[in-house]
PDB file of C-alpha atoms and ligand atoms in Angstrom:
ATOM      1  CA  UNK A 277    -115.225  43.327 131.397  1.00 65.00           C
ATOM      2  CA  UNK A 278    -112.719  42.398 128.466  1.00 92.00           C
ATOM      3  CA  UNK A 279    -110.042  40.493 130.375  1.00 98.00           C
ATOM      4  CA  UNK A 280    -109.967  36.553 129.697  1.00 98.00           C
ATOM      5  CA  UNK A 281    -110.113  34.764 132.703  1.00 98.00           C
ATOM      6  CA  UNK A 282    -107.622  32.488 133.606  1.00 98.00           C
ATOM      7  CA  UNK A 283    -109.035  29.386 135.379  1.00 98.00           C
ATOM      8  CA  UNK A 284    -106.717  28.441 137.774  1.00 98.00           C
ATOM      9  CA  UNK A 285    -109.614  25.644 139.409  1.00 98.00           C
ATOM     10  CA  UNK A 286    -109.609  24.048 135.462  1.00 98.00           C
ATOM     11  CA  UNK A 287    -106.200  23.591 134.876  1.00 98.00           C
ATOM     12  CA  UNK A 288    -105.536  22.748 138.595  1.00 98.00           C
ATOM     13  CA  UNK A 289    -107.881  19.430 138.130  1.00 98.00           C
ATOM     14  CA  UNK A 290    -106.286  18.643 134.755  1.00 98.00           C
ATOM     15  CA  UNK A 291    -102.850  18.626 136.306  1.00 98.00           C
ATOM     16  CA  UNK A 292    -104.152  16.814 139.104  1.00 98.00           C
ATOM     17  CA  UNK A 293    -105.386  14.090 137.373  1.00 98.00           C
ATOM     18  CA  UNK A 294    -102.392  13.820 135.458  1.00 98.00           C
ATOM     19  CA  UNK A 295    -100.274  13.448 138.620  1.00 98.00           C
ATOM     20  CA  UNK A 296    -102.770  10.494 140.078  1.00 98.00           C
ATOM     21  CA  UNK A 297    -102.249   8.658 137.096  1.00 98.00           C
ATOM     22  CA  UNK A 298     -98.460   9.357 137.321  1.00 98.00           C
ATOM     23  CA  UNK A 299     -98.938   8.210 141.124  1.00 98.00           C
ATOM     24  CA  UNK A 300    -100.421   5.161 140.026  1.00 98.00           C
ATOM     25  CA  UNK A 301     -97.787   3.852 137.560  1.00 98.00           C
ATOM     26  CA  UNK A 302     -95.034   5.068 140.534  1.00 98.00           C
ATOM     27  CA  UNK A 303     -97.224   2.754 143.107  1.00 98.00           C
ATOM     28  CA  UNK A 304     -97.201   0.004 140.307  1.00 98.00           C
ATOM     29  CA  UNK A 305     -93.748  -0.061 140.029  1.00 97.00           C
ATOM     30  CA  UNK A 306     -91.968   0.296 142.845  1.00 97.00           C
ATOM     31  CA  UNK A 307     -94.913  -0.718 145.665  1.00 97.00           C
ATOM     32  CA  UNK A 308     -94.396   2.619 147.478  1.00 98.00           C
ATOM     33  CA  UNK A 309     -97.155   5.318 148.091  1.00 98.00           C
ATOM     34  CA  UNK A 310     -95.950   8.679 147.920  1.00 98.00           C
ATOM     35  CA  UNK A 311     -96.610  10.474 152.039  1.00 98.00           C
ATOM     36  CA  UNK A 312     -96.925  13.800 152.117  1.00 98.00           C
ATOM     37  CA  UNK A 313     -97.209  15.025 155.903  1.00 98.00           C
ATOM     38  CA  UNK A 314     -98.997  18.240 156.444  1.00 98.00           C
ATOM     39  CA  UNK A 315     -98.157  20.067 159.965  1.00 98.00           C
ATOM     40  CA  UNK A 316    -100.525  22.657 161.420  1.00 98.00           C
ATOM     41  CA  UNK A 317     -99.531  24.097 164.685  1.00 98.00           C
ATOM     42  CA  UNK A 318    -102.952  26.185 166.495  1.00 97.00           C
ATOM     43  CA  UNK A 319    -105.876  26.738 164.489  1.00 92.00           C
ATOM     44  CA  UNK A 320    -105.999  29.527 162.439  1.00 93.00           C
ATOM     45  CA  UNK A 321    -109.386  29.326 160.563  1.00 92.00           C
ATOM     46  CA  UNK A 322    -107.500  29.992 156.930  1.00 93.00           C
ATOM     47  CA  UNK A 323    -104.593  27.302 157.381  1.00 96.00           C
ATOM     48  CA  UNK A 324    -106.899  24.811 158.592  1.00 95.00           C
ATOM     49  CA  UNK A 325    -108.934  25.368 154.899  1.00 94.00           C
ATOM     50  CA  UNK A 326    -106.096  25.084 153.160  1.00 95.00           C
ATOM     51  CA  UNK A 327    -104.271  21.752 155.070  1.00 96.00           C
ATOM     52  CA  UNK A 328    -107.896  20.446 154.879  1.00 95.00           C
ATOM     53  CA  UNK A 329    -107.796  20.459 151.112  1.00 95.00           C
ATOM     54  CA  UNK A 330    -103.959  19.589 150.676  1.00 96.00           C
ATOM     55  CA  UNK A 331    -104.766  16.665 152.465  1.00 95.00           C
ATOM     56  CA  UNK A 332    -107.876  15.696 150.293  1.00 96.00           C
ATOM     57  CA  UNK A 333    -106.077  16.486 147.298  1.00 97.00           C
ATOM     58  CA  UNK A 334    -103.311  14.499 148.215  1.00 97.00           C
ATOM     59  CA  UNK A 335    -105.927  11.201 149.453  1.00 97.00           C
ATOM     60  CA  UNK A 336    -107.364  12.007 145.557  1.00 97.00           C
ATOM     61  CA  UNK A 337    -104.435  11.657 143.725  1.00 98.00           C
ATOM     62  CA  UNK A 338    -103.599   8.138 145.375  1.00 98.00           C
ATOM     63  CA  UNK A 339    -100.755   9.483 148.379  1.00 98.00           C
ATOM     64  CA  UNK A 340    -100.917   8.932 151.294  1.00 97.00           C
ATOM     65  CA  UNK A 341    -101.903  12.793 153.233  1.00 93.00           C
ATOM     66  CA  UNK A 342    -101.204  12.738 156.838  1.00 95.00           C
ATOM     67  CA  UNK A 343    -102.234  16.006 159.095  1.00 97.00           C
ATOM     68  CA  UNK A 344    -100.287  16.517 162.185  1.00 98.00           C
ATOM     69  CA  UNK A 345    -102.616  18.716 164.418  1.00 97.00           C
ATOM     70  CA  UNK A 346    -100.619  20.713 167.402  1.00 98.00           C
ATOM     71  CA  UNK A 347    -101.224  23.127 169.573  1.00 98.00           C
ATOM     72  CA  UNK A 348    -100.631  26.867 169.074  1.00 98.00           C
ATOM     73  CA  UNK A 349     -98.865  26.543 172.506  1.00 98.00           C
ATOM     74  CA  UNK A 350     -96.474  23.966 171.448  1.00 98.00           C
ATOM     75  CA  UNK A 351     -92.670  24.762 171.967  1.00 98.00           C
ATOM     76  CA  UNK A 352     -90.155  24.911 169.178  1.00 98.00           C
ATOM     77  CA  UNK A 353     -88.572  21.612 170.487  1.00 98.00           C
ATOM     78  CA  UNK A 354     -91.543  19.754 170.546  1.00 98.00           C
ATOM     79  CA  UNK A 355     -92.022  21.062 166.840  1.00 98.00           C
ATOM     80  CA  UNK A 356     -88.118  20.304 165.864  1.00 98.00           C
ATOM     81  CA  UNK A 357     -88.735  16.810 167.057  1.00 98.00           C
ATOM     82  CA  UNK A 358     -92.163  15.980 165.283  1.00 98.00           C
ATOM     83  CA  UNK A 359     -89.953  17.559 161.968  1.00 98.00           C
ATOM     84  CA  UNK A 360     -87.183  14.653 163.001  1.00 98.00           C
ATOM     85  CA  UNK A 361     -89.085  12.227 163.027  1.00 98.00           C
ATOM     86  CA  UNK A 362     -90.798  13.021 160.197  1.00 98.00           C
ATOM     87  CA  UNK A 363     -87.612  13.353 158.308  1.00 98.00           C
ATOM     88  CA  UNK A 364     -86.537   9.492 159.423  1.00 98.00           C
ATOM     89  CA  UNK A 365     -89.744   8.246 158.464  1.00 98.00           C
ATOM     90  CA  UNK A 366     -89.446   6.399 154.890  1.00 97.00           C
ATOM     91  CA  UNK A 367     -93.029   6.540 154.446  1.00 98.00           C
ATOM     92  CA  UNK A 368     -92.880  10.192 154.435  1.00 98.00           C
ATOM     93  CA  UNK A 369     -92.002  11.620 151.248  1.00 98.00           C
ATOM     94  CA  UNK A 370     -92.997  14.896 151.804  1.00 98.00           C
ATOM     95  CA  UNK A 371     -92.958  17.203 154.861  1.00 98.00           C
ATOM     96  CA  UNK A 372     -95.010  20.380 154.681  1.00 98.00           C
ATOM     97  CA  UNK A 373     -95.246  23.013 157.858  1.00 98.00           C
ATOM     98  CA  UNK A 374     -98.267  25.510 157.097  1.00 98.00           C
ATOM     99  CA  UNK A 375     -96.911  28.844 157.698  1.00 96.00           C
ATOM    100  CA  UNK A 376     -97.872  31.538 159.661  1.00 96.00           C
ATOM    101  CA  UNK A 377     -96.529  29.857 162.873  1.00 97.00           C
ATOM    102  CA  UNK A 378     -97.048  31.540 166.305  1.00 97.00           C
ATOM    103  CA  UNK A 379     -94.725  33.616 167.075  1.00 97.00           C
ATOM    104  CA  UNK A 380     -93.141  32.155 169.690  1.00 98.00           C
ATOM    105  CA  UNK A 381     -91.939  29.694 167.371  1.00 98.00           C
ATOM    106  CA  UNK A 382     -88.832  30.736 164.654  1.00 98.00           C
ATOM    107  CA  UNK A 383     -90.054  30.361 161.394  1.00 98.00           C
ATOM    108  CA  UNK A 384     -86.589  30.148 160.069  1.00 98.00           C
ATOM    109  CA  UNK A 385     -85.474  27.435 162.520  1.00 98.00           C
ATOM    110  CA  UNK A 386     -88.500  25.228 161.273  1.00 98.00           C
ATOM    111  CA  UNK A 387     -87.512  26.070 157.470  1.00 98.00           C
ATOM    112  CA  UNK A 388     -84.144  24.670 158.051  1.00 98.00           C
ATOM    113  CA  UNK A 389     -84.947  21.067 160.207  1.00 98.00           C
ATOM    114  CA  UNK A 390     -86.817  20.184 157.108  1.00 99.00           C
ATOM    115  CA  UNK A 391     -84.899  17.508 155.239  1.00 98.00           C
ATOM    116  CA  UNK A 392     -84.319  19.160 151.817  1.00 98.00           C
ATOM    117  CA  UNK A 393     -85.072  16.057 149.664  1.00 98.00           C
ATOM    118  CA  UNK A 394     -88.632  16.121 151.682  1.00 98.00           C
ATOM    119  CA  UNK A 395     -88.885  20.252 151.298  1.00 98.00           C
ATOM    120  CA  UNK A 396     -91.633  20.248 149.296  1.00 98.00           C
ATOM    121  CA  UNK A 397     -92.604  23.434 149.831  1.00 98.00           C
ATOM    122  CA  UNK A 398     -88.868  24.439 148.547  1.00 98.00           C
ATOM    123  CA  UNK A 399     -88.244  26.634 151.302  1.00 98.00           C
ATOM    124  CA  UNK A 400     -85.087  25.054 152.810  1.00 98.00           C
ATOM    125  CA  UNK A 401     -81.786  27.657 151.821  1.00 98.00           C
ATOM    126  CA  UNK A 402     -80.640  24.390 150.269  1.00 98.00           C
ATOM    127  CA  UNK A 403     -83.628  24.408 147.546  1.00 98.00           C
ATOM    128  CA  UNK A 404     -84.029  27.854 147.441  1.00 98.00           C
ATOM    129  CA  UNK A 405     -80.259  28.374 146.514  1.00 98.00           C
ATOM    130  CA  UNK A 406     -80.537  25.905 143.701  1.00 98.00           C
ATOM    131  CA  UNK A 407     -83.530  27.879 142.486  1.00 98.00           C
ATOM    132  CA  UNK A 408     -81.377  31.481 142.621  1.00 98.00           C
ATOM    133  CA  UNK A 409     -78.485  29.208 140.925  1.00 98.00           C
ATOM    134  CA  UNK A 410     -80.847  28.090 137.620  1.00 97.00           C
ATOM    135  CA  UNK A 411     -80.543  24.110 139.118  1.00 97.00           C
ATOM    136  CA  UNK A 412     -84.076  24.268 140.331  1.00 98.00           C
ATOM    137  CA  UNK A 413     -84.890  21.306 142.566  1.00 98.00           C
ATOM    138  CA  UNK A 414     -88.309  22.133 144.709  1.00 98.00           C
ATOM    139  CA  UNK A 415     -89.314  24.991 143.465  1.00 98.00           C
ATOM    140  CA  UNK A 416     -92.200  26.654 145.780  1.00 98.00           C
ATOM    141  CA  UNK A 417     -95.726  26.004 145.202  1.00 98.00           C
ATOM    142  CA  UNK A 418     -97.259  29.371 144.791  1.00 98.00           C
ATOM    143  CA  UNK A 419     -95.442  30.567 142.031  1.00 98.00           C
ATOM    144  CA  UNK A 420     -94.749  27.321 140.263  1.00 98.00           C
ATOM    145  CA  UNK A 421     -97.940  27.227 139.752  1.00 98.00           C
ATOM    146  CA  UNK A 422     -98.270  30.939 138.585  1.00 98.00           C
ATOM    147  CA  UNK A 423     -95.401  29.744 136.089  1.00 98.00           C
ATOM    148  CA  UNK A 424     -98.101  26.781 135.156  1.00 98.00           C
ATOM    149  CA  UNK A 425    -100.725  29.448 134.190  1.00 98.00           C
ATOM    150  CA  UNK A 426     -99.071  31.701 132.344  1.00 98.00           C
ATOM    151  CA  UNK A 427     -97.347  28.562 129.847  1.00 98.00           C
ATOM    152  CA  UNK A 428    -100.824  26.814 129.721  1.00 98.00           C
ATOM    153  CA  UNK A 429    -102.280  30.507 129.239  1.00 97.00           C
ATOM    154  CA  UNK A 430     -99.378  30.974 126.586  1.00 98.00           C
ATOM    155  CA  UNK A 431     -98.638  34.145 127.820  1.00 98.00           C
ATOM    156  CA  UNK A 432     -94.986  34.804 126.678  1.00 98.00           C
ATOM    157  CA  UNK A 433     -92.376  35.951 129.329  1.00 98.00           C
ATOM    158  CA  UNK A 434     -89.320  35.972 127.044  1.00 98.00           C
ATOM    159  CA  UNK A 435     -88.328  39.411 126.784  1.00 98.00           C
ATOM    160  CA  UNK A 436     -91.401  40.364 128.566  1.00 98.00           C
ATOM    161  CA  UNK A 437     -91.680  43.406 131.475  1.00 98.00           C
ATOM    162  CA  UNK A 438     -92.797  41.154 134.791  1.00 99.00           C
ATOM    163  CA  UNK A 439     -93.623  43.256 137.890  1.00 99.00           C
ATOM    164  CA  UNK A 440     -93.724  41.140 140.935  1.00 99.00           C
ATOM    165  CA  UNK A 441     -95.610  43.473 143.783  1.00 98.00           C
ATOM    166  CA  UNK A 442     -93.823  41.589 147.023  1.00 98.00           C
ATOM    167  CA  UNK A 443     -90.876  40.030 148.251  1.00 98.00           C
ATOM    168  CA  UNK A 444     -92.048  37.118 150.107  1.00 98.00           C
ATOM    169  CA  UNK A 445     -89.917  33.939 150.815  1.00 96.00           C
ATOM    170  CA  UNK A 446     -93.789  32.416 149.641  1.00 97.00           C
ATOM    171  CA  UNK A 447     -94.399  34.127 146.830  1.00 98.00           C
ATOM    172  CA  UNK A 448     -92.762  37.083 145.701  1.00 98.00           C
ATOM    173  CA  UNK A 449     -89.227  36.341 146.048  1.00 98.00           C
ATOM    174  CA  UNK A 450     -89.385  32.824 144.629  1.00 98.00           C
ATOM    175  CA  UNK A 451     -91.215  34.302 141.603  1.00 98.00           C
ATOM    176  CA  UNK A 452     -89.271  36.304 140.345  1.00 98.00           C
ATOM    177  CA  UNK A 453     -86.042  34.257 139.969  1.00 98.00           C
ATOM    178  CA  UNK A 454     -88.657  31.818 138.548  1.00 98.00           C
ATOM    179  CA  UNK A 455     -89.792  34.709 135.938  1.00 98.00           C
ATOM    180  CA  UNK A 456     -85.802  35.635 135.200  1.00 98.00           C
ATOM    181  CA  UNK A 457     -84.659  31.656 134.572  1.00 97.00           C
ATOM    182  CA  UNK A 458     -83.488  31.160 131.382  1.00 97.00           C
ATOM    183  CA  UNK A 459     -85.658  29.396 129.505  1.00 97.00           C
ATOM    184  CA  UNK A 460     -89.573  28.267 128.716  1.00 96.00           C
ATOM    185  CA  UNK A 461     -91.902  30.395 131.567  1.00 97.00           C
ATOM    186  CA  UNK A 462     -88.407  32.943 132.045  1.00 98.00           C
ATOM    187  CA  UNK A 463     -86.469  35.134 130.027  1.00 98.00           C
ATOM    188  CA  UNK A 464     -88.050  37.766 131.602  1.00 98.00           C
ATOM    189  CA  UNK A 465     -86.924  41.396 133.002  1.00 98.00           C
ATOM    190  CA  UNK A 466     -87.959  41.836 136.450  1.00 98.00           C
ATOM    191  CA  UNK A 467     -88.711  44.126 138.727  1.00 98.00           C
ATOM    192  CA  UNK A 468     -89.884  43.525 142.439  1.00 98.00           C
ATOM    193  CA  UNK A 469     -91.833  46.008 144.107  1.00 98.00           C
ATOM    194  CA  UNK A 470     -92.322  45.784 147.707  1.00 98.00           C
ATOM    195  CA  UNK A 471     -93.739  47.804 150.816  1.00 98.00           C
ATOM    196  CA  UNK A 472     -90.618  50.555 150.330  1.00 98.00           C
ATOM    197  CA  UNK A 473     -91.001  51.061 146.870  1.00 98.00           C
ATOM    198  CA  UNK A 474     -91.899  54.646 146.239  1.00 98.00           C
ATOM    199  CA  UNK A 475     -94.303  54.652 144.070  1.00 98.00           C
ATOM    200  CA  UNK A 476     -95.358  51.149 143.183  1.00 98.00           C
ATOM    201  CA  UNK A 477     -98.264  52.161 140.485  1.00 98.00           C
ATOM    202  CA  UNK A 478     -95.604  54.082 138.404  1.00 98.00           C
ATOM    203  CA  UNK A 479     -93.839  50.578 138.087  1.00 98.00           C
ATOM    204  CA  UNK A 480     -96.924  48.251 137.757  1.00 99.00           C
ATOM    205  CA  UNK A 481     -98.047  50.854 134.736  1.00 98.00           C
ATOM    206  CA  UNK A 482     -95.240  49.671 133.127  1.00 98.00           C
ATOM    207  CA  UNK A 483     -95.978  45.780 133.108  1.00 99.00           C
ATOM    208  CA  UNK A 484     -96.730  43.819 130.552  1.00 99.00           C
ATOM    209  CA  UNK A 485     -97.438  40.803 133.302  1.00 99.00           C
ATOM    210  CA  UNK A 486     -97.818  42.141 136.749  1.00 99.00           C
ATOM    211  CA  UNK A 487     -98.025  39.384 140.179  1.00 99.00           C
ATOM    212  CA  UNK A 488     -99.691  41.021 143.195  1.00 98.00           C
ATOM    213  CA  UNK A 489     -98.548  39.604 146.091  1.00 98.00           C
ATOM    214  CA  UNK A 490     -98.925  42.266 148.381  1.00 98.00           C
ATOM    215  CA  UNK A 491    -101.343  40.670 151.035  1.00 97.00           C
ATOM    216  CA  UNK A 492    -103.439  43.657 151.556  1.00 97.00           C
ATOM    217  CA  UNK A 493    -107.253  43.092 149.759  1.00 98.00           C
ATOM    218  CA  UNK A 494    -108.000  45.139 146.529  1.00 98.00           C
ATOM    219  CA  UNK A 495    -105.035  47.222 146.497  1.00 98.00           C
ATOM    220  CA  UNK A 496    -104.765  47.077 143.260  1.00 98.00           C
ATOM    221  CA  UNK A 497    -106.887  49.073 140.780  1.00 98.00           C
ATOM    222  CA  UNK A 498    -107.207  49.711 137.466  1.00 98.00           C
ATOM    223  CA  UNK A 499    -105.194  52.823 136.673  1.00 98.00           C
ATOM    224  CA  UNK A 500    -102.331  50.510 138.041  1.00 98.00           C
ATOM    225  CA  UNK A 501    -102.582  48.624 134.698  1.00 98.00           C
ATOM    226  CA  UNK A 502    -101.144  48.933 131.410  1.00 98.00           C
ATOM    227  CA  UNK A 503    -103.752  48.304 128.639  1.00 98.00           C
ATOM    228  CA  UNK A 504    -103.554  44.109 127.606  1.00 98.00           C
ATOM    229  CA  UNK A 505    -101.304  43.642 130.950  1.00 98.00           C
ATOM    230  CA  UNK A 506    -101.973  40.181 131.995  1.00 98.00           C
ATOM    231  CA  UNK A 507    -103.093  40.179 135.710  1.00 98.00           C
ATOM    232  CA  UNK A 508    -101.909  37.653 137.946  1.00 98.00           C
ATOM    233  CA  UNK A 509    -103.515  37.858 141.488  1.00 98.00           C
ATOM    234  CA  UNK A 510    -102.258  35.886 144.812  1.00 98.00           C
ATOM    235  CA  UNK A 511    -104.116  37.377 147.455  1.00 97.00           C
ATOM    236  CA  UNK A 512    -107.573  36.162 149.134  1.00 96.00           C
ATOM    237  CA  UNK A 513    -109.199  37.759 152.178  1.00 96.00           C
ATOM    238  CA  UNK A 514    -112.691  37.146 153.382  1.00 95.00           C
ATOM    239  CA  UNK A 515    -114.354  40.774 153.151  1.00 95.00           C
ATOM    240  CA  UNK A 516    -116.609  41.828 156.102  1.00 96.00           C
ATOM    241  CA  UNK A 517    -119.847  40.522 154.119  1.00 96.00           C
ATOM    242  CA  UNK A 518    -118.368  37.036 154.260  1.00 95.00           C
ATOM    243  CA  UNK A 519    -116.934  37.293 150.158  1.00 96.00           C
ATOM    244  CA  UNK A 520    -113.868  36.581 149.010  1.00 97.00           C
ATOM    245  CA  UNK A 521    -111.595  39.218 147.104  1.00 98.00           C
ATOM    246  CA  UNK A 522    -107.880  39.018 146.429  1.00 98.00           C
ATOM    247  CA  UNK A 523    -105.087  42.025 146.480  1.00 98.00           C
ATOM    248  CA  UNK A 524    -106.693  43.387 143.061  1.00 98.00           C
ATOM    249  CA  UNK A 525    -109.768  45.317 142.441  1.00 98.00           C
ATOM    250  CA  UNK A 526    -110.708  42.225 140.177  1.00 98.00           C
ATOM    251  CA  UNK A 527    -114.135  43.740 138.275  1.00 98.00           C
ATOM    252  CA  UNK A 528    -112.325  47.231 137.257  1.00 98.00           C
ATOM    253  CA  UNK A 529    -109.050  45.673 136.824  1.00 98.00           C
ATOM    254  CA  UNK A 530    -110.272  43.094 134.332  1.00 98.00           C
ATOM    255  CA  UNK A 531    -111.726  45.822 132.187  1.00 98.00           C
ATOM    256  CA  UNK A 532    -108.241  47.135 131.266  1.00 98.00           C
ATOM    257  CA  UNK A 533    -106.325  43.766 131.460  1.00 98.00           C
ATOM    258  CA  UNK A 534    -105.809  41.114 128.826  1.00 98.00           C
ATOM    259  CA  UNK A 535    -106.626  38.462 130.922  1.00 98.00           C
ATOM    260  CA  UNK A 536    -106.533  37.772 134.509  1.00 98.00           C
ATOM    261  CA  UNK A 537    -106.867  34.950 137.699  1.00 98.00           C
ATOM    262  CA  UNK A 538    -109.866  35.533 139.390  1.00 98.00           C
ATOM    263  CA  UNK A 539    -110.467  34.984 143.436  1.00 98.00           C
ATOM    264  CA  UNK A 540    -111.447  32.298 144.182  1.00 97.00           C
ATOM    265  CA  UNK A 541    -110.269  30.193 141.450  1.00 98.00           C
ATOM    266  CA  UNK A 542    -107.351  31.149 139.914  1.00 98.00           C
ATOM    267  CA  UNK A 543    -103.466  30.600 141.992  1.00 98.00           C
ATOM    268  CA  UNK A 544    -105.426  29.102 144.950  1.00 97.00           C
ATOM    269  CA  UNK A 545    -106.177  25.513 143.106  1.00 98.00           C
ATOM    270  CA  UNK A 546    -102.506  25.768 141.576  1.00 98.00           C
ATOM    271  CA  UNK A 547    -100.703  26.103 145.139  1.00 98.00           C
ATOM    272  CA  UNK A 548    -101.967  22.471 145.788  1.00 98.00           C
ATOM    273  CA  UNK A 549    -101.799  20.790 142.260  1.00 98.00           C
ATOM    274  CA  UNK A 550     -97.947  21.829 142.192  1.00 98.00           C
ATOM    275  CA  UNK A 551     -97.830  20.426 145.645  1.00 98.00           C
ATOM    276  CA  UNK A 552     -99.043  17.051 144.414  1.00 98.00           C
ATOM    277  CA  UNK A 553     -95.906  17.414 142.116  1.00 98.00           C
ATOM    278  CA  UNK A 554     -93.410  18.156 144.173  1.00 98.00           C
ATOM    279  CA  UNK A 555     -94.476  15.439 146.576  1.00 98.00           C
ATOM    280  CA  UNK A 556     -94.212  12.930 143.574  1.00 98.00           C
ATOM    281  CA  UNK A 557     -90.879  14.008 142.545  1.00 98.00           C
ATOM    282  CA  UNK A 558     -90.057  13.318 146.341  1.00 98.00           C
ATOM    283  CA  UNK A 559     -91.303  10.213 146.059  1.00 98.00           C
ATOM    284  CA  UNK A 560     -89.312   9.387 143.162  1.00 98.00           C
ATOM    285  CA  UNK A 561     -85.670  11.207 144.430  1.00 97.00           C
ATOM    286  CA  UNK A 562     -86.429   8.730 147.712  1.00 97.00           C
ATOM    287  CA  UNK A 563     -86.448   6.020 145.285  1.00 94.00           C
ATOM    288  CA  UNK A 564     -83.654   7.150 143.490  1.00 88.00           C
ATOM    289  CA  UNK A 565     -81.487   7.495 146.301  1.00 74.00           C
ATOM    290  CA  UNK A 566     -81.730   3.905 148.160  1.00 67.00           C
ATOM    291  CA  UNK A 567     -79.632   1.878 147.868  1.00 59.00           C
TER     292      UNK A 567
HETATM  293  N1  GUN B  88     -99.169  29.351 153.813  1.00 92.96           N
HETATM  294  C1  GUN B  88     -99.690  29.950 152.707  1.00 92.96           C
HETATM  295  N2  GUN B  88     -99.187  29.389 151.591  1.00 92.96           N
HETATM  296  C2  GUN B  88     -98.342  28.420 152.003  1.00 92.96           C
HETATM  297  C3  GUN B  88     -97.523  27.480 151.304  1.00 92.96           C
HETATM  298  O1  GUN B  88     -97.455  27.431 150.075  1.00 92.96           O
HETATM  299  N3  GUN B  88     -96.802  26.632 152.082  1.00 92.96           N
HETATM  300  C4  GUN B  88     -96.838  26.680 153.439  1.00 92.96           C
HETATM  301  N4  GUN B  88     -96.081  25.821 154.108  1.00 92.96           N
HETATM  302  N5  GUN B  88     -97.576  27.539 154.108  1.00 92.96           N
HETATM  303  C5  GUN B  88     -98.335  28.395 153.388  1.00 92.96           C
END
């Protein structure tokens, strides 16, 4: 192997601390804890993993982390109304609904009753049109945090060739208006690749940092990679022997890449330490706004 790694889990627990002690000078001053209230509707084995540990990371940092437990058999109205009341709650800073939902329930309906100045997943149009406008407010989790690595990594994206493999609302989509803002962590030229690109290896050969987000495990491999590409991976899937992998063929990849995120331990820890943020600067644009 010659890649670096990049350690997502490191840098996640540096930023974390830094937000607890930013928590703790908010709580000084103004007497409020920042909420953040996590809802999981059935119980899908993955989302409860990663609620469980946005909770505890949350309780860490010195907020206040609520989990809303329903039913996978709950209706869309009975969801709407928990998001309500959520969103008239002052204590509740920040509203979070762990996605996938059942599919009786419309993902896009749920997206929208979120207040956006609670949205700290940044999915609302509202906050998702600021981002496409260069006025970021909430900017999503997942690939804030890739935008976290690649700064603290100092990988430069100025002028840089990103390939972004998927065009999630989560991930892929977000990331690359993210990699295209002017400015530090932008300034680069994108190109999104998705599941009717043609021939998606032809354009990942020609980046200089390539995101998988592609969802499907070790897709990826190394004759996908241009020689000191950095490697940034957002997929994790439990193989059948119980192990972990993500949407790259991490141990051949990392012999042709500059450096790369490993799986476990590399976007994973960021998706939560950037929610910590977000939920702080929803704390403070509560504050802010009262009169
Ligand atoms: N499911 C997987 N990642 C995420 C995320 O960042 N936010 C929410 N709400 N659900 C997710």
């Amino acid at each position: 192997m010659s890649a670096e790694i990049i350690d997502g889990k490191a840098l996640a627990q540096q930023v974390r601390r830094q937000v607890a002690g930013e928590v703790a000078a908010f709580t000084a001053s103004t007497g409020i804890v920042p909420g953040l209230t996590v809802i999981l509707v059935g119980d899908d084995p993955a989302s409860r993993v990663y609620v469980g540990s946005k909770q505890k990371a949350g309780a860490e940092a010195g907020m206040k982390g609520d989990v809303l437990r329903l039913p996978a058999t709950v209706s869309q109205e009975e969801l709407l109304a928990t998001i309500d009341r959520l969103n008239a709650d002052p204590t509740v800073h920040g509203i979070l609904v762990q996605m996938p939902l059942p599919r009786h329930i419309d993902e896009r309906a749920v997206i929208e009753r979120v207040a956006p100045l609670k949205d700290v997943d940044g999915f609302h149009p509202e906050n998702f049109g600021l981002l496409a406008q260069g006025n970021p407010r909430f900017i999503p989790c997942t690939p804030l945090g890739i935008r976290e690595l690649l700064l603290h990594a100092g990988v430069e994206t100025r002028g840089a060739h990103a390939v972004v493999l998927g065009r999630s609302q989560l991930v892929g989509k977000p990331m690359a208006l993210l990699l295209m803002q002017k400015g530090s962590g932008g300034d680069a030229t994108v190109t999104i690749c998705h599941t009717a690109t043609r021939d998606p290896a032809m354009f990942a050969r020609q980046a200089d940092i390539l995101v998988v987000a592609m969802g499907r495990p070790e897709q990826v491999a190394a004759d996908w990679i241009k020689p000191g590409a950095v490697v940034i991976d957002v997929g994790i899937h439990r193989r059948a022997d119980g192990t972990l992998c993500g949407d790259v063929m991490f141990e051949d990849v990392a012999k042709v890449a500059s450096r790369i995120t490993p799986v476990p331990g590399g976007v994973g820890p960021m998706t939560v330490a950037m929610l910590l943020r977000n939920t702080l600067m929803a704390a403070r644009l509560a504050t802010e706004a009262r009169p």
